[in-house]
Coordinates of N, CA and C in Angstrom, one line a residue:
M1308 N -27.4 -14.5 -1.1 CA -26.0 -14.5 -0.7 C -26.0 -15.3 0.5
P1309 N -25.0 -15.9 0.9 CA -24.8 -17.0 2.2 C -24.4 -15.6 3.3
R1310 N -24.9 -15.7 4.5 CA -24.6 -15.0 5.6 C -23.6 -15.9 6.4
V1311 N -22.8 -15.1 7.2 CA -22.0 -15.7 8.4 C -22.2 -14.9 9.6
N1312 N -22.4 -15.8 10.8 CA -22.4 -15.1 12.2 C -21.1 -15.2 12.7
L1313 N -20.3 -13.9 13.1 CA -19.0 -14.2 13.9 C -19.6 -13.8 15.4
S1314 N -18.6 -14.5 16.1 CA -18.7 -14.2 17.6 C -17.3 -13.7 17.9
L1315 N -17.1 -12.3 18.2 CA -15.5 -11.9 18.4 C -15.8 -11.4 19.9
T1316 N -14.5 -11.0 20.1 CA -14.5 -10.3 21.7 C -14.5 -9.2 21.3
Q1317 N -14.8 -8.1 22.1 CA -15.2 -6.6 22.3 C -14.1 -5.8 21.7
D1318 N -12.6 -6.7 22.4 CA -11.5 -5.9 22.0 C -11.3 -6.0 20.3
M1319 N -11.3 -7.3 19.9 CA -11.4 -7.7 18.4 C -12.6 -6.6 17.4
Y1320 N -13.7 -6.8 18.0 CA -14.7 -5.6 17.2 C -14.2 -4.4 17.3
D1321 N -13.8 -3.8 18.4 CA -13.2 -2.4 18.7 C -11.9 -2.0 17.3
R1322 N -11.2 -2.9 17.6 CA -10.2 -2.8 16.7 C -10.7 -2.6 15.2
I1323 N -11.6 -3.5 14.8 CA -11.9 -3.9 13.5 C -12.7 -2.6 12.8
E1324 N -13.8 -2.0 13.9 CA -14.6 -1.0 13.8 C -13.8 0.4 14.1
K1325 N -12.7 0.4 14.5 CA -11.8 1.5 14.3 C -11.1 1.5 12.8
E1326 N -10.7 0.5 12.3 CA -10.3 0.7 10.9 C -11.3 0.9 9.9
A1327 N -12.6 0.4 10.1 CA -13.6 0.4 9.2 C -13.9 2.2 9.2
K1328 N -14.0 2.7 10.6 CA -14.6 4.1 10.4 C -13.4 4.9 10.0
K1329 N -12.1 4.4 9.9 CA -10.9 5.2 9.0 C -11.1 5.4 7.6
Q1330 N -11.9 4.2 7.2 CA -12.1 4.2 5.6 C -13.5 4.3 5.3
N1331 N -14.4 4.9 6.1 CA -15.5 5.2 6.0 C -16.5 4.2 5.7
I1332 N -16.4 2.8 6.1 CA -17.0 1.7 5.6 C -17.8 1.4 6.8
T1333 N -18.7 0.4 6.3 CA -19.1 -0.6 7.8 C -18.0 -1.7 8.2
V1334 N -18.5 -2.2 9.3 CA -17.8 -3.3 10.0 C -18.0 -4.5 8.9
N1335 N -19.1 -4.9 8.5 CA -19.4 -5.9 7.8 C -18.7 -5.5 6.4
Y1336 N -18.8 -4.7 5.8 CA -17.9 -4.7 4.6 C -16.3 -4.8 4.6
Y1337 N -16.2 -4.1 5.9 CA -14.7 -4.0 6.1 C -14.1 -5.7 6.1
I1338 N -14.8 -6.5 6.7 CA -14.8 -7.6 7.0 C -14.6 -8.2 5.7
C1339 N -16.0 -8.2 4.7 CA -15.9 -8.8 3.6 C -14.8 -8.5 2.6
E1340 N -14.2 -7.3 3.0 CA -13.2 -6.9 2.0 C -11.7 -7.4 2.4
M1341 N -11.8 -7.9 3.7 CA -10.5 -8.6 4.1 C -10.7 -10.2 3.7
L1342 N -11.9 -10.5 3.6 CA -11.8 -12.0 3.2 C -11.9 -11.9 1.7
E1343 N -12.2 -10.9 1.2 CA -12.2 -11.0 -0.3 C -10.7 -11.1 -0.9
E1344 N -9.6 -10.1 0.0 CA -8.3 -10.1 -0.6 C -7.6 -11.3 -0.3
R1345 N -8.2 -12.4 1.0 CA -7.5 -13.3 1.3 C -7.9 -14.4 0.4
F1346 N -9.2 -14.7 -0.1 CA -9.7 -15.8 -0.6 C -10.1 -15.7 -2.0
G1347 N -10.6 -14.2 -2.5 CA -11.1 -14.1 -3.6 C -10.2 -14.3 -4.8
K1348 N -10.7 -14.7 -5.9 CA -9.9 -14.8 -7.0 C -10.4 -14.0 -8.3
R1349 N -11.3 -13.4 -8.0 CA -12.0 -12.7 -9.1 C -11.9 -10.9 -8.8
T1350 N -12.4 -10.6 -9.9 CA -12.4 -8.9 -9.7 C -13.8 -9.0 -8.8
T1351 N -13.8 -7.8 -7.9 CA -15.0 -7.4 -7.1 C -15.3 -5.8 -7.3
Y1352 N -16.3 -5.7 -7.1 CA -16.9 -4.2 -7.1 C -16.4 -3.3 -5.9
D1353 N -15.7 -2.2 -6.1 CA -14.9 -1.6 -5.2 C -16.1 -0.7 -4.8
Y1354 N -16.4 -1.0 -3.6 CA -17.7 -0.2 -3.0 C -17.3 1.2 -2.2
T1355 N -15.9 1.1 -1.7 CA -15.6 2.3 -1.3 C -15.3 3.4 -2.2
V1356 N -14.6 3.2 -3.6 CA -14.7 4.2 -4.5 C -16.0 4.6 -5.1
A1357 N -17.2 3.5 -5.2 CA -18.2 4.1 -5.6 C -19.0 4.7 -4.9
V1358 N -18.8 4.6 -3.4 CA -19.7 5.4 -2.5 C -19.0 6.9 -2.2
G1359 N -17.6 6.9 -2.6 CA -17.1 8.1 -2.8 C -17.7 9.1 -4.0
E1360 N -17.6 8.2 -4.8 CA -18.0 9.1 -6.3 C -19.6 9.5 -6.2
M1361 N -20.1 8.5 -5.5 CA -21.5 8.8 -5.2 C -21.9 10.3 -4.3
I1362 N -21.0 10.1 -3.2 CA -21.0 11.3 -2.5 C -20.7 12.9 -3.1
K1363 N -19.6 12.7 -4.1 CA -19.2 13.9 -5.2 C -20.4 14.0 -5.9
E1364 N -20.9 13.2 -6.5 CA -22.3 13.4 -7.5 C -23.3 14.2 -6.6
A1365 N -23.5 13.6 -5.3 CA -24.9 14.2 -4.6 C -24.3 15.4 -4.3
K1366 N -23.1 16.0 -3.9 CA -22.8 17.3 -3.7 C -23.0 18.3 -4.9
K1367 N -23.1 17.9 -6.1 CA -23.5 18.5 -7.1 C -24.8 18.8 -7.7
M1368 N -25.5 18.0 -6.9 CA -27.3 18.0 -7.1 C -27.8 19.4 -6.3
D1369 N -28.8 19.9 -7.3 CA -29.2 21.2 -7.0 C -30.5 21.1 -6.5
K1370 N -31.3 19.8 -6.5 CA -32.7 19.7 -6.0 C -32.6 18.2 -5.4
E1371 N -33.7 17.8 -4.9 CA -34.0 16.7 -4.0 C -33.6 15.5 -5.2
F1372 N -33.1 14.3 -4.6 CA -32.6 13.3 -5.4 C -32.9 12.0 -4.8
T1373 N -33.0 10.9 -5.3 CA -32.8 9.7 -5.0 C -31.6 9.0 -5.6
L1374 N -31.2 8.0 -4.8 CA -29.8 7.5 -5.5 C -29.8 7.1 -6.8
A1375 N -31.1 6.9 -7.4 CA -31.0 6.3 -8.9 C -30.5 7.5 -9.8
D1376 N -30.7 8.6 -9.2 CA -30.4 10.0 -10.0 C -28.8 10.2 -10.1
L1377 N -28.0 9.3 -9.0 CA -26.8 9.5 -9.2 C -26.1 8.7 -10.2
P1378 N -25.1 9.0 -11.4 CA -24.5 8.2 -12.6 C -24.0 7.0 -11.7
T1379 N -23.3 6.8 -10.8 CA -22.4 5.7 -10.0 C -23.6 4.7 -10.0
F1380 N -24.8 5.2 -9.3 CA -25.6 4.2 -8.3 C -26.2 3.5 -9.9
A1381 N -26.8 4.5 -10.8 CA -27.6 4.2 -12.1 C -26.7 3.0 -12.9
D1382 N -25.2 3.3 -12.9 CA -24.6 2.7 -13.8 C -23.9 1.1 -13.5
V1383 N -24.3 0.7 -12.4 CA -23.8 -0.3 -11.7 C -24.1 -1.4 -12.8
N1384 N -24.9 -1.8 -13.4 CA -25.1 -2.6 -14.5 C -24.0 -2.8 -15.4
E1385 N -23.5 -1.6 -16.0 CA -22.5 -1.3 -16.9 C -21.1 -2.0 -16.4
V1386 N -21.0 -1.4 -15.0 CA -19.8 -1.7 -14.7 C -19.5 -3.2 -14.5
L1387 N -20.5 -4.0 -13.9 CA -20.6 -5.2 -13.6 C -20.2 -6.1 -15.2
V1388 N -20.7 -5.7 -16.0 CA -20.6 -6.4 -17.3 C -19.2 -5.8 -17.8
E1389 N -18.9 -5.0 -17.7 CA -17.6 -4.5 -18.3 C -16.4 -5.2 -17.5
Y1390 N -16.6 -5.4 -16.2 CA -15.2 -6.0 -15.2 C -15.6 -7.4 -15.1
K1391 N -16.7 -7.9 -15.7 CA -17.1 -9.5 -15.4 C -17.2 -9.9 -13.9
I1392 N -17.9 -8.9 -13.3 CA -18.1 -9.3 -11.7 C -19.4 -9.9 -11.5
K1393 N -19.1 -11.1 -11.0 CA -20.3 -11.8 -10.4 C -21.3 -11.8 -9.5
E1394 N -21.7 -10.7 -9.2 CA -22.8 -10.2 -8.5 C -23.9 -9.4 -8.8
S1395 N -25.2 -9.6 -8.4 CA -26.0 -9.2 -8.9 C -26.2 -7.8 -8.6
P1396 N -26.8 -6.8 -9.5 CA -27.0 -5.5 -9.7 C -28.1 -5.0 -8.6
A1397 N -28.5 -6.0 -7.9 CA -29.5 -5.6 -6.6 C -28.7 -5.5 -5.7
Q1398 N -27.9 -6.6 -5.5 CA -26.9 -6.8 -4.3 C -26.2 -5.6 -3.8
I1399 N -25.6 -5.2 -5.1 CA -24.6 -4.1 -5.4 C -25.4 -2.8 -4.6
R1400 N -26.4 -2.4 -5.1 CA -27.0 -1.3 -5.2 C -27.8 -1.2 -3.6
A1401 N -28.1 -2.6 -3.3 CA -28.5 -2.6 -1.6 C -27.4 -2.3 -0.8
R1402 N -26.4 -2.7 -1.2 CA -24.9 -2.3 -0.3 C -24.7 -0.9 -0.5
L1403 N -24.4 -0.3 -1.7 CA -24.2 1.0 -2.0 C -25.6 2.1 -1.1
G1404 N -26.6 1.5 -1.0 CA -27.5 2.2 -0.9 C -27.3 2.6 1.1
K1405 N -27.0 1.1 1.6 CA -26.5 1.3 3.0 C -25.7 2.2 3.3
M1406 N -24.3 2.0 2.3 CA -23.2 3.0 2.8 C -23.5 4.2 2.6
F1407 N -24.2 4.5 1.7 CA -24.3 6.0 1.2 C -25.1 6.6 2.4
N1408 N -26.2 5.8 2.7 CA -26.9 6.6 4.1 C -26.4 6.5 5.4
E1409 N -25.5 5.6 5.3 CA -24.7 5.7 6.6 C -23.7 6.9 6.7
A1410 N -22.9 7.0 5.4 CA -22.2 8.1 5.2 C -22.9 9.6 5.5
V1411 N -24.4 9.6 5.0 CA -25.0 10.7 5.3 C -25.6 11.1 6.9
K1412 N -25.7 9.9 7.3 CA -25.9 9.9 8.9 C -24.8 10.4 9.6
K1413 N -23.8 9.8 9.4 CA -22.3 9.9 10.2 C -21.8 11.3 9.5
G1414 N -22.4 12.3 8.6 CA -21.9 13.2 8.4 C -20.7 13.7 7.2
T1415 N -20.1 12.2 6.9 CA -19.1 11.9 5.9 C -19.6 12.7 4.6
A1416 N -20.6 12.7 4.2 CA -21.0 13.5 3.1 C -21.4 14.6 3.4
K1417 N -20.7 15.8 3.7 CA -20.8 16.7 4.4 C -22.1 17.5 3.4
G1418 N -23.1 18.2 4.0 CA -24.1 19.0 3.1 C -25.4 18.4 2.7
V1419 N -25.0 16.8 2.6 CA -26.1 15.9 2.3 C -27.2 15.4 3.3
E1420 N -28.1 15.7 3.2 CA -28.9 15.1 4.2 C -30.5 14.3 3.9
R1421 N -31.0 13.8 4.5 CA -32.2 13.0 4.1 C -33.2 14.2 4.0
A1422 N -34.3 14.3 2.9 CA -34.8 15.1 2.8 C -36.0 14.8 3.5
T1423 N -36.9 16.1 4.0 CA -37.8 15.6 5.1 C -39.2 16.4 4.4
T1424 N -40.4 15.9 5.0 CA -41.6 16.6 4.8 C -42.5 16.8 5.8
I1425 N -43.2 17.5 6.0 CA -44.6 17.8 7.2 C -45.6 16.6 6.7
K1426 N -45.8 16.1 7.6 CA -47.1 15.2 7.4 C -47.8 15.0 8.9
D1427 N -49.3 15.4 9.0 CA -49.8 15.5 10.0 C -49.0 16.3 11.4
G1428 N -48.8 17.4 10.8 CA -48.2 18.4 11.5 C -46.7 17.9 12.2
E1429 N -46.1 16.6 11.6 CA -44.8 16.1 12.3 C -43.9 16.0 11.0
E1430 N -42.7 16.4 11.2 CA -41.5 16.4 10.1 C -41.4 14.5 10.0
Q1431 N -41.3 14.1 9.2 CA -40.8 12.8 8.4 C -39.9 12.8 7.2
L1432 N -39.4 11.4 7.5 CA -38.4 11.2 6.2 C -39.3 11.1 4.9
K1433 N -38.4 11.7 3.8 CA -39.4 11.9 2.3 C -39.0 10.6 2.0
F1434 N -39.9 10.2 1.0 CA -39.2 8.7 0.4 C -40.1 9.2 -1.3
Y1435 N -39.7 8.7 -2.3 CA -40.6 8.6 -3.6 C -40.4 7.2 -4.1
C1436 N -41.6 6.5 -4.3 CA -41.7 5.2 -4.7 C -40.8 4.5 -3.9
R1437 N -41.0 4.5 -2.7 CA -40.3 3.8 -1.7 C -38.7 4.0 -1.3
A1438 N -38.0 4.7 -2.4 CA -36.8 5.4 -2.1 C -36.6 6.2 -1.5
A1439 N -35.4 6.2 -0.4 CA -34.9 7.3 0.5 C -34.8 8.6 -0.5
V1440 N -35.2 9.7 -0.1 CA -35.0 11.1 -1.0 C -33.8 11.9 0.1
Y1441 N -32.9 12.3 -0.6 CA -32.0 13.3 -0.3 C -31.6 14.8 -0.7
V1442 N -31.2 15.4 -0.1 CA -31.2 16.6 -0.5 C -29.5 17.6 -0.1
N1443 N -29.2 18.2 -1.2 CA -27.6 18.7 -0.9 C -28.1 20.1 -0.3
K1444 N -28.1 20.3 1.1 CA -28.2 21.9 1.8 C -27.4 22.5 1.5
L1445 N -26.4 22.1 1.1 CA -24.9 23.1 0.7 C -25.7 24.0 -0.7
N1446 N -25.8 23.3 -1.4 CA -26.3 24.2 -2.8 C -27.9 24.9 -2.2
Q1447 N -28.6 24.4 -1.4 CA -29.8 25.2 -1.2 C -29.4 26.7 -0.7
I1448 N -28.4 26.4 0.4 CA -28.0 27.9 0.8 C -27.2 28.7 -0.1
K1449 N -26.4 28.0 -1.1 CA -26.1 29.0 -2.2 C -27.1 29.7 -2.9
K1450 N -28.1 28.7 -3.2 CA -29.0 29.5 -4.0 C -29.9 30.6 -3.3
G1451 N -29.9 30.4 -1.9 CA -30.6 31.3 -1.3 C -29.9 32.3 -1.1
D1452 N -28.6 32.5 -0.9 CA -27.7 33.5 -1.1 C -28.0 34.5 -2.5
N1453 N -28.2 33.9 -3.6 CA -28.3 34.8 -4.8 C -29.4 35.8 -4.8

């Protein structure tokens, strides 16, 4: 995938960042979305909707999970085929993963956090086969109340 390096004034960047934050997406994706609206002539993958669905699915999880356990993430191939979208599943999943992780970091996915483990006496982020592991803390709290 080609990359573009933009040099913007701080004021322009701040305005773009503000609009991107309103939509809970990255500046990079916000700019890509604008360019796609202006120059795109094909159906594109709607990352904003997909990440929103992934957050809903994550909030229903009752044990630790990776993104591959979320139906929206797992079903990327089918969506691409159904809508004849000319992007690779790997590119879509990489961007979805970054956006989901950003939502978790910023607290947009309320209750969903990165899972941790204790290794050599230190708390570390948990991975399963190099994939980030997440946990729905709200479900853990509910289970503890029963």
